[in-house]
PDB file of C-alpha atoms in Angstrom:
ATOM      1  CA  UNK A  11      63.394  92.136  96.355  1.00  0.00           C
ATOM      2  CA  UNK A  12      67.125  92.870  96.675  1.00  0.00           C
ATOM      3  CA  UNK A  13      69.379  89.818  96.735  1.00  0.00           C
ATOM      4  CA  UNK A  14      69.651  88.390 100.234  1.00  0.00           C
ATOM      5  CA  UNK A  15      73.058  88.370 101.862  1.00  0.00           C
ATOM      6  CA  UNK A  16      74.731  86.385 104.632  1.00  0.00           C
ATOM      7  CA  UNK A  17      77.379  88.219 106.628  1.00  0.00           C
ATOM      8  CA  UNK A  18      80.149  86.320 108.436  1.00  0.00           C
ATOM      9  CA  UNK A  19      81.131  88.580 111.334  1.00  0.00           C
ATOM     10  CA  UNK A  20      84.243  87.876 113.385  1.00  0.00           C
ATOM     11  CA  UNK A  21      84.223  88.543 117.130  1.00  0.00           C
ATOM     12  CA  UNK A  22      86.025  91.505 118.711  1.00  0.00           C
ATOM     13  CA  UNK A  23      89.180  91.567 120.832  1.00  0.00           C
ATOM     14  CA  UNK A  24      89.229  89.059 123.695  1.00  0.00           C
ATOM     15  CA  UNK A  25      90.531  89.766 127.206  1.00  0.00           C
ATOM     16  CA  UNK A  26      93.603  87.514 127.170  1.00  0.00           C
ATOM     17  CA  UNK A  27      96.408  89.102 129.210  1.00  0.00           C
ATOM     18  CA  UNK A  28      98.447  85.875 129.311  1.00  0.00           C
ATOM     19  CA  UNK A  29      98.430  85.487 125.535  1.00  0.00           C
ATOM     20  CA  UNK A  30      97.349  81.860 125.490  1.00  0.00           C
ATOM     21  CA  UNK A  31      95.673  80.026 122.644  1.00  0.00           C
ATOM     22  CA  UNK A  32      92.197  79.880 124.146  1.00  0.00           C
ATOM     23  CA  UNK A  33      90.414  78.014 121.334  1.00  0.00           C
ATOM     24  CA  UNK A  34      87.152  76.611 122.722  1.00  0.00           C
ATOM     25  CA  UNK A  35      88.037  77.224 126.372  1.00  0.00           C
ATOM     26  CA  UNK A  36      85.244  78.829 128.439  1.00  0.00           C
ATOM     27  CA  UNK A  37      85.559  82.125 130.262  1.00  0.00           C
ATOM     28  CA  UNK A  38      87.210  84.206 127.548  1.00  0.00           C
ATOM     29  CA  UNK A  39      85.087  87.313 127.134  1.00  0.00           C
ATOM     30  CA  UNK A  40      85.486  90.490 125.123  1.00  0.00           C
ATOM     31  CA  UNK A  41      87.749  93.217 126.406  1.00  0.00           C
ATOM     32  CA  UNK A  42      86.416  96.762 126.658  1.00  0.00           C
ATOM     33  CA  UNK A  43      88.050  97.453 123.293  1.00  0.00           C
ATOM     34  CA  UNK A  44      86.490  94.265 121.932  1.00  0.00           C
ATOM     35  CA  UNK A  45      83.020  95.501 122.883  1.00  0.00           C
ATOM     36  CA  UNK A  46      83.673  98.723 121.002  1.00  0.00           C
ATOM     37  CA  UNK A  47      84.798  96.677 118.005  1.00  0.00           C
ATOM     38  CA  UNK A  48      81.621  94.603 118.102  1.00  0.00           C
ATOM     39  CA  UNK A  49      79.580  97.799 118.179  1.00  0.00           C
ATOM     40  CA  UNK A  50      81.512  99.069 115.149  1.00  0.00           C
ATOM     41  CA  UNK A  51      80.520  95.931 113.239  1.00  0.00           C
ATOM     42  CA  UNK A  52      76.888  96.418 114.240  1.00  0.00           C
ATOM     43  CA  UNK A  53      77.001 100.064 113.153  1.00  0.00           C
ATOM     44  CA  UNK A  54      78.481  99.034 109.801  1.00  0.00           C
ATOM     45  CA  UNK A  55      75.630  96.603 109.145  1.00  0.00           C
ATOM     46  CA  UNK A  56      72.999  99.152 110.162  1.00  0.00           C
ATOM     47  CA  UNK A  57      74.552 101.746 107.837  1.00  0.00           C
ATOM     48  CA  UNK A  58      73.912  99.436 104.881  1.00  0.00           C
ATOM     49  CA  UNK A  59      70.151 100.005 105.301  1.00  0.00           C
ATOM     50  CA  UNK A  60      69.384  96.312 104.832  1.00  0.00           C
ATOM     51  CA  UNK A  61      67.094  94.432 107.248  1.00  0.00           C
ATOM     52  CA  UNK A  62      68.519  91.507 109.215  1.00  0.00           C
ATOM     53  CA  UNK A  63      66.021  88.744 109.871  1.00  0.00           C
ATOM     54  CA  UNK A  64      68.318  86.735 112.158  1.00  0.00           C
ATOM     55  CA  UNK A  65      71.545  87.006 114.149  1.00  0.00           C
ATOM     56  CA  UNK A  66      73.192  83.632 114.769  1.00  0.00           C
ATOM     57  CA  UNK A  67      76.392  83.071 116.754  1.00  0.00           C
ATOM     58  CA  UNK A  68      78.859  80.393 117.744  1.00  0.00           C
ATOM     59  CA  UNK A  69      78.192  79.135 121.298  1.00  0.00           C
ATOM     60  CA  UNK A  70      81.442  80.585 122.684  1.00  0.00           C
ATOM     61  CA  UNK A  71      81.275  83.605 124.980  1.00  0.00           C
ATOM     62  CA  UNK A  72      83.244  85.977 122.763  1.00  0.00           C
ATOM     63  CA  UNK A  73      80.941  85.422 119.779  1.00  0.00           C
ATOM     64  CA  UNK A  74      77.783  85.633 121.866  1.00  0.00           C
ATOM     65  CA  UNK A  75      78.982  88.969 123.263  1.00  0.00           C
ATOM     66  CA  UNK A  76      79.974  90.174 119.778  1.00  0.00           C
ATOM     67  CA  UNK A  77      76.535  89.246 118.440  1.00  0.00           C
ATOM     68  CA  UNK A  78      74.751  91.240 121.160  1.00  0.00           C
ATOM     69  CA  UNK A  79      75.046  94.728 119.582  1.00  0.00           C
ATOM     70  CA  UNK A  80      74.080  93.362 116.169  1.00  0.00           C
ATOM     71  CA  UNK A  81      71.002  91.650 117.597  1.00  0.00           C
ATOM     72  CA  UNK A  82      70.071  94.790 119.536  1.00  0.00           C
ATOM     73  CA  UNK A  83      70.446  96.987 116.462  1.00  0.00           C
ATOM     74  CA  UNK A  84      67.977  94.883 114.474  1.00  0.00           C
ATOM     75  CA  UNK A  85      65.639  93.949 117.321  1.00  0.00           C
ATOM     76  CA  UNK A  86      66.490  90.235 117.152  1.00  0.00           C
ATOM     77  CA  UNK A  87      67.249  87.547 119.677  1.00  0.00           C
ATOM     78  CA  UNK A  88      70.631  85.841 119.405  1.00  0.00           C
ATOM     79  CA  UNK A  89      70.357  82.320 118.022  1.00  0.00           C
ATOM     80  CA  UNK A  90      73.155  79.771 118.472  1.00  0.00           C
ATOM     81  CA  UNK A  91      74.649  77.403 115.908  1.00  0.00           C
ATOM     82  CA  UNK A  92      77.463  75.057 116.990  1.00  0.00           C
ATOM     83  CA  UNK A  93      78.630  74.780 113.371  1.00  0.00           C
ATOM     84  CA  UNK A  94      80.093  78.292 113.700  1.00  0.00           C
ATOM     85  CA  UNK A  95      82.410  77.355 116.587  1.00  0.00           C
ATOM     86  CA  UNK A  96      86.198  77.700 116.743  1.00  0.00           C
ATOM     87  CA  UNK A  97      88.028  74.551 115.571  1.00  0.00           C
ATOM     88  CA  UNK A  98      89.529  72.194 118.125  1.00  0.00           C
ATOM     89  CA  UNK A  99      93.306  72.439 118.610  1.00  0.00           C
ATOM     90  CA  UNK A 100      95.924  70.337 120.438  1.00  0.00           C
ATOM     91  CA  UNK A 101      97.682  73.496 121.635  1.00  0.00           C
ATOM     92  CA  UNK A 102      94.599  74.957 123.303  1.00  0.00           C
ATOM     93  CA  UNK A 103      95.477  76.417 126.701  1.00  0.00           C
ATOM     94  CA  UNK A 104      99.150  76.951 125.889  1.00  0.00           C
ATOM     95  CA  UNK A 105     101.304  79.880 124.900  1.00  0.00           C
ATOM     96  CA  UNK A 106     102.251  78.856 121.380  1.00  0.00           C
ATOM     97  CA  UNK A 107     105.787  80.240 121.454  1.00  0.00           C
ATOM     98  CA  UNK A 108     106.497  78.047 124.485  1.00  0.00           C
ATOM     99  CA  UNK A 109     104.642  74.969 123.240  1.00  0.00           C
ATOM    100  CA  UNK A 110     106.497  74.908 119.924  1.00  0.00           C
ATOM    101  CA  UNK A 111     109.843  74.667 121.719  1.00  0.00           C
ATOM    102  CA  UNK A 112     108.769  71.492 123.531  1.00  0.00           C
ATOM    103  CA  UNK A 113     109.738  68.342 121.548  1.00  0.00           C
ATOM    104  CA  UNK A 114     106.762  66.514 123.069  1.00  0.00           C
ATOM    105  CA  UNK A 115     104.495  68.646 120.872  1.00  0.00           C
ATOM    106  CA  UNK A 116     106.407  68.254 117.602  1.00  0.00           C
ATOM    107  CA  UNK A 117     104.514  65.147 116.365  1.00  0.00           C
ATOM    108  CA  UNK A 118     101.349  67.274 116.278  1.00  0.00           C
ATOM    109  CA  UNK A 119     102.974  69.477 113.627  1.00  0.00           C
ATOM    110  CA  UNK A 120     103.795  66.658 111.215  1.00  0.00           C
ATOM    111  CA  UNK A 121     101.023  67.324 108.689  1.00  0.00           C
ATOM    112  CA  UNK A 122     100.157  70.979 108.005  1.00  0.00           C
ATOM    113  CA  UNK A 123      97.991  69.910 105.058  1.00  0.00           C
ATOM    114  CA  UNK A 124      95.272  68.484 107.316  1.00  0.00           C
ATOM    115  CA  UNK A 125      96.295  70.093 109.780  1.00  0.00           C
ATOM    116  CA  UNK A 126      97.523  67.464 112.241  1.00  0.00           C
ATOM    117  CA  UNK A 127      97.211  69.738 115.297  1.00  0.00           C
ATOM    118  CA  UNK A 128      93.450  70.173 115.145  1.00  0.00           C
ATOM    119  CA  UNK A 129      90.202  69.892 113.223  1.00  0.00           C
ATOM    120  CA  UNK A 130      90.719  69.159 109.529  1.00  0.00           C
ATOM    121  CA  UNK A 131      90.224  72.053 107.124  1.00  0.00           C
ATOM    122  CA  UNK A 132      87.751  69.953 105.152  1.00  0.00           C
ATOM    123  CA  UNK A 133      85.645  69.418 108.286  1.00  0.00           C
ATOM    124  CA  UNK A 134      85.635  73.162 108.987  1.00  0.00           C
ATOM    125  CA  UNK A 135      84.641  73.817 105.378  1.00  0.00           C
ATOM    126  CA  UNK A 136      81.733  71.388 105.492  1.00  0.00           C
ATOM    127  CA  UNK A 137      80.166  72.761 108.669  1.00  0.00           C
ATOM    128  CA  UNK A 138      80.680  76.408 107.742  1.00  0.00           C
ATOM    129  CA  UNK A 139      79.225  76.046 104.245  1.00  0.00           C
ATOM    130  CA  UNK A 140      76.322  74.096 105.744  1.00  0.00           C
ATOM    131  CA  UNK A 141      75.673  76.991 108.137  1.00  0.00           C
ATOM    132  CA  UNK A 142      75.906  79.607 105.361  1.00  0.00           C
ATOM    133  CA  UNK A 143      73.705  77.638 102.974  1.00  0.00           C
ATOM    134  CA  UNK A 144      71.270  76.942 105.813  1.00  0.00           C
ATOM    135  CA  UNK A 145      70.967  80.683 106.346  1.00  0.00           C
ATOM    136  CA  UNK A 146      70.277  81.220 102.653  1.00  0.00           C
ATOM    137  CA  UNK A 147      67.702  78.407 102.654  1.00  0.00           C
ATOM    138  CA  UNK A 148      65.949  80.168 105.511  1.00  0.00           C
ATOM    139  CA  UNK A 149      65.944  83.478 103.655  1.00  0.00           C
ATOM    140  CA  UNK A 150      64.663  81.811 100.483  1.00  0.00           C
ATOM    141  CA  UNK A 151      61.800  80.229 102.433  1.00  0.00           C
ATOM    142  CA  UNK A 152      60.874  83.605 103.911  1.00  0.00           C
ATOM    143  CA  UNK A 153      60.811  85.212 100.468  1.00  0.00           C
ATOM    144  CA  UNK A 154      58.760  82.348  99.057  1.00  0.00           C
ATOM    145  CA  UNK A 155      56.205  82.721 101.845  1.00  0.00           C
ATOM    146  CA  UNK A 156      55.993  86.449 101.140  1.00  0.00           C
ATOM    147  CA  UNK A 157      55.380  85.906  97.430  1.00  0.00           C
ATOM    148  CA  UNK A 158      52.654  83.345  98.096  1.00  0.00           C
ATOM    149  CA  UNK A 159      50.821  85.536 100.537  1.00  0.00           C
ATOM    150  CA  UNK A 160      47.914  87.533  99.056  1.00  0.00           C
ATOM    151  CA  UNK A 161      47.249  89.523 102.193  1.00  0.00           C
ATOM    152  CA  UNK A 162      49.386  91.545 104.567  1.00  0.00           C
ATOM    153  CA  UNK A 163      50.540  89.356 107.444  1.00  0.00           C
ATOM    154  CA  UNK A 164      52.170  90.254 110.775  1.00  0.00           C
ATOM    155  CA  UNK A 165      55.359  88.426 109.816  1.00  0.00           C
ATOM    156  CA  UNK A 166      55.954  90.077 106.463  1.00  0.00           C
ATOM    157  CA  UNK A 167      58.741  92.150 107.979  1.00  0.00           C
ATOM    158  CA  UNK A 168      60.765  88.925 108.079  1.00  0.00           C
ATOM    159  CA  UNK A 169      60.430  88.352 104.328  1.00  0.00           C
ATOM    160  CA  UNK A 170      63.760  88.792 102.576  1.00  0.00           C
ATOM    161  CA  UNK A 171      66.630  90.579 104.224  1.00  0.00           C
ATOM    162  CA  UNK A 172      69.966  89.305 105.477  1.00  0.00           C
ATOM    163  CA  UNK A 173      71.359  87.048 108.188  1.00  0.00           C
ATOM    164  CA  UNK A 174      74.456  87.743 110.311  1.00  0.00           C
ATOM    165  CA  UNK A 175      76.542  84.759 111.407  1.00  0.00           C
ATOM    166  CA  UNK A 176      79.037  85.595 114.163  1.00  0.00           C
ATOM    167  CA  UNK A 177      82.014  83.264 114.126  1.00  0.00           C
ATOM    168  CA  UNK A 178      85.807  83.019 114.395  1.00  0.00           C
ATOM    169  CA  UNK A 179      88.805  83.803 112.222  1.00  0.00           C
ATOM    170  CA  UNK A 180      89.758  80.373 110.880  1.00  0.00           C
ATOM    171  CA  UNK A 181      86.200  79.184 110.120  1.00  0.00           C
ATOM    172  CA  UNK A 182      85.469  82.427 108.279  1.00  0.00           C
ATOM    173  CA  UNK A 183      88.753  82.233 106.396  1.00  0.00           C
ATOM    174  CA  UNK A 184      88.181  78.602 105.407  1.00  0.00           C
ATOM    175  CA  UNK A 185      84.727  79.551 104.089  1.00  0.00           C
ATOM    176  CA  UNK A 186      86.370  82.317 102.056  1.00  0.00           C
ATOM    177  CA  UNK A 187      89.035  79.962 100.665  1.00  0.00           C
ATOM    178  CA  UNK A 188      86.422  77.365  99.756  1.00  0.00           C
ATOM    179  CA  UNK A 189      84.167  79.804  97.907  1.00  0.00           C
ATOM    180  CA  UNK A 190      87.182  81.357  96.172  1.00  0.00           C
ATOM    181  CA  UNK A 191      88.419  77.919  95.088  1.00  0.00           C
ATOM    182  CA  UNK A 192      91.768  78.376  96.820  1.00  0.00           C
ATOM    183  CA  UNK A 193      93.934  75.885  98.731  1.00  0.00           C
ATOM    184  CA  UNK A 194      93.303  75.556 102.458  1.00  0.00           C
ATOM    185  CA  UNK A 195      96.979  75.426 103.466  1.00  0.00           C
ATOM    186  CA  UNK A 196      98.081  78.948 104.375  1.00  0.00           C
ATOM    187  CA  UNK A 197     100.118  81.118 106.703  1.00  0.00           C
ATOM    188  CA  UNK A 198      97.796  82.299 109.526  1.00  0.00           C
ATOM    189  CA  UNK A 199      99.481  85.707 109.352  1.00  0.00           C
ATOM    190  CA  UNK A 200      98.073  86.146 105.835  1.00  0.00           C
ATOM    191  CA  UNK A 201      94.398  85.721 106.778  1.00  0.00           C
ATOM    192  CA  UNK A 202      92.252  88.649 105.687  1.00  0.00           C
ATOM    193  CA  UNK A 203      89.894  88.381 108.630  1.00  0.00           C
ATOM    194  CA  UNK A 204      90.454  91.118 111.182  1.00  0.00           C
ATOM    195  CA  UNK A 205      88.709  91.449 114.516  1.00  0.00           C
ATOM    196  CA  UNK A 206      85.035  92.415 114.000  1.00  0.00           C
ATOM    197  CA  UNK A 207      85.449  92.242 110.222  1.00  0.00           C
ATOM    198  CA  UNK A 208      82.519  91.348 107.960  1.00  0.00           C
ATOM    199  CA  UNK A 209      82.748  88.953 105.000  1.00  0.00           C
ATOM    200  CA  UNK A 210      79.580  89.014 102.890  1.00  0.00           C
ATOM    201  CA  UNK A 211      78.150  86.364 100.569  1.00  0.00           C
ATOM    202  CA  UNK A 212      75.270  86.087  98.143  1.00  0.00           C
ATOM    203  CA  UNK A 213      73.955  82.901  96.560  1.00  0.00           C
ATOM    204  CA  UNK A 214      73.397  82.925  92.808  1.00  0.00           C
ATOM    205  CA  UNK A 215      71.775  79.867  91.191  1.00  0.00           C
ATOM    206  CA  UNK A 216      72.767  77.752  94.161  1.00  0.00           C
ATOM    207  CA  UNK A 217      76.395  78.919  94.139  1.00  0.00           C
ATOM    208  CA  UNK A 218      77.932  80.969  96.945  1.00  0.00           C
ATOM    209  CA  UNK A 219      79.657  84.166  95.837  1.00  0.00           C
ATOM    210  CA  UNK A 220      81.706  86.413  98.101  1.00  0.00           C
ATOM    211  CA  UNK A 221      80.782  89.994  97.295  1.00  0.00           C
ATOM    212  CA  UNK A 222      82.399  92.136  99.985  1.00  0.00           C
ATOM    213  CA  UNK A 223      84.804  92.384 102.892  1.00  0.00           C
ATOM    214  CA  UNK A 224      84.784  95.270 105.348  1.00  0.00           C
ATOM    215  CA  UNK A 225      86.878  96.113 108.398  1.00  0.00           C
ATOM    216  CA  UNK A 226      84.784  98.566 110.419  1.00  0.00           C
ATOM    217  CA  UNK A 227      87.006  98.246 113.519  1.00  0.00           C
ATOM    218  CA  UNK A 228      90.274  98.921 111.678  1.00  0.00           C
ATOM    219  CA  UNK A 229      90.943 102.156 113.568  1.00  0.00           C
ATOM    220  CA  UNK A 230      90.360 100.424 116.897  1.00  0.00           C
ATOM    221  CA  UNK A 231      92.522  97.452 115.892  1.00  0.00           C
ATOM    222  CA  UNK A 232      95.636  99.622 116.049  1.00  0.00           C
ATOM    223  CA  UNK A 233      95.507  99.260 119.831  1.00  0.00           C
ATOM    224  CA  UNK A 234      94.262  95.640 119.903  1.00  0.00           C
ATOM    225  CA  UNK A 235      95.902  92.305 120.648  1.00  0.00           C
ATOM    226  CA  UNK A 236      94.852  89.519 118.284  1.00  0.00           C
ATOM    227  CA  UNK A 237      96.228  86.324 119.832  1.00  0.00           C
ATOM    228  CA  UNK A 238      94.473  83.185 120.942  1.00  0.00           C
ATOM    229  CA  UNK A 239      92.852  82.276 117.625  1.00  0.00           C
ATOM    230  CA  UNK A 240      93.529  78.857 116.135  1.00  0.00           C
TER     231      UNK A 240
END
């Protein structure tokens, strides 16, 4: 069997005309352009000619909607994993450019190493790697069942294959930094994690290895607005 892969898929553009940092706030759905981006990610995965045995998304609306075309393409139901959610953030619900000018908010900026304004990078790392490794454990169990089976079974189509995890920019980027052995402190403008991008991992001898990054919605992103992420 080909090596199984886990794909971390970012959601598409969100309808956010006021440009606020929406974080975990409910009611933020994909824009029309965002739906096209999500479809581009699904098309990219299909074009790889690799089966997907599961599609798992963060519980937030934008990731559930972004997972929908992927799940439809592979004939899967969307599963939900809270470990894939956007980090918490003190500035949620604000327009950042305004909030940063208010001295009341300055104490929340005191420690960028943690960071002090939201969920710690180490916490994000732990839950994201647990989700990725959990997906690989599931794939390994499916392959083991297939090898142990002497007869054709109805569920053999689920043996092997890949899993798509639909998440958010910072969690995906922290997973990348962790696997690459890089420091968590960074400039958010330098994140290589575009809307509807796909970051792909394999697991070799128990160690996660990032093998690919693709940006199937790059052409669409020219007209997109990417604000609101933590």
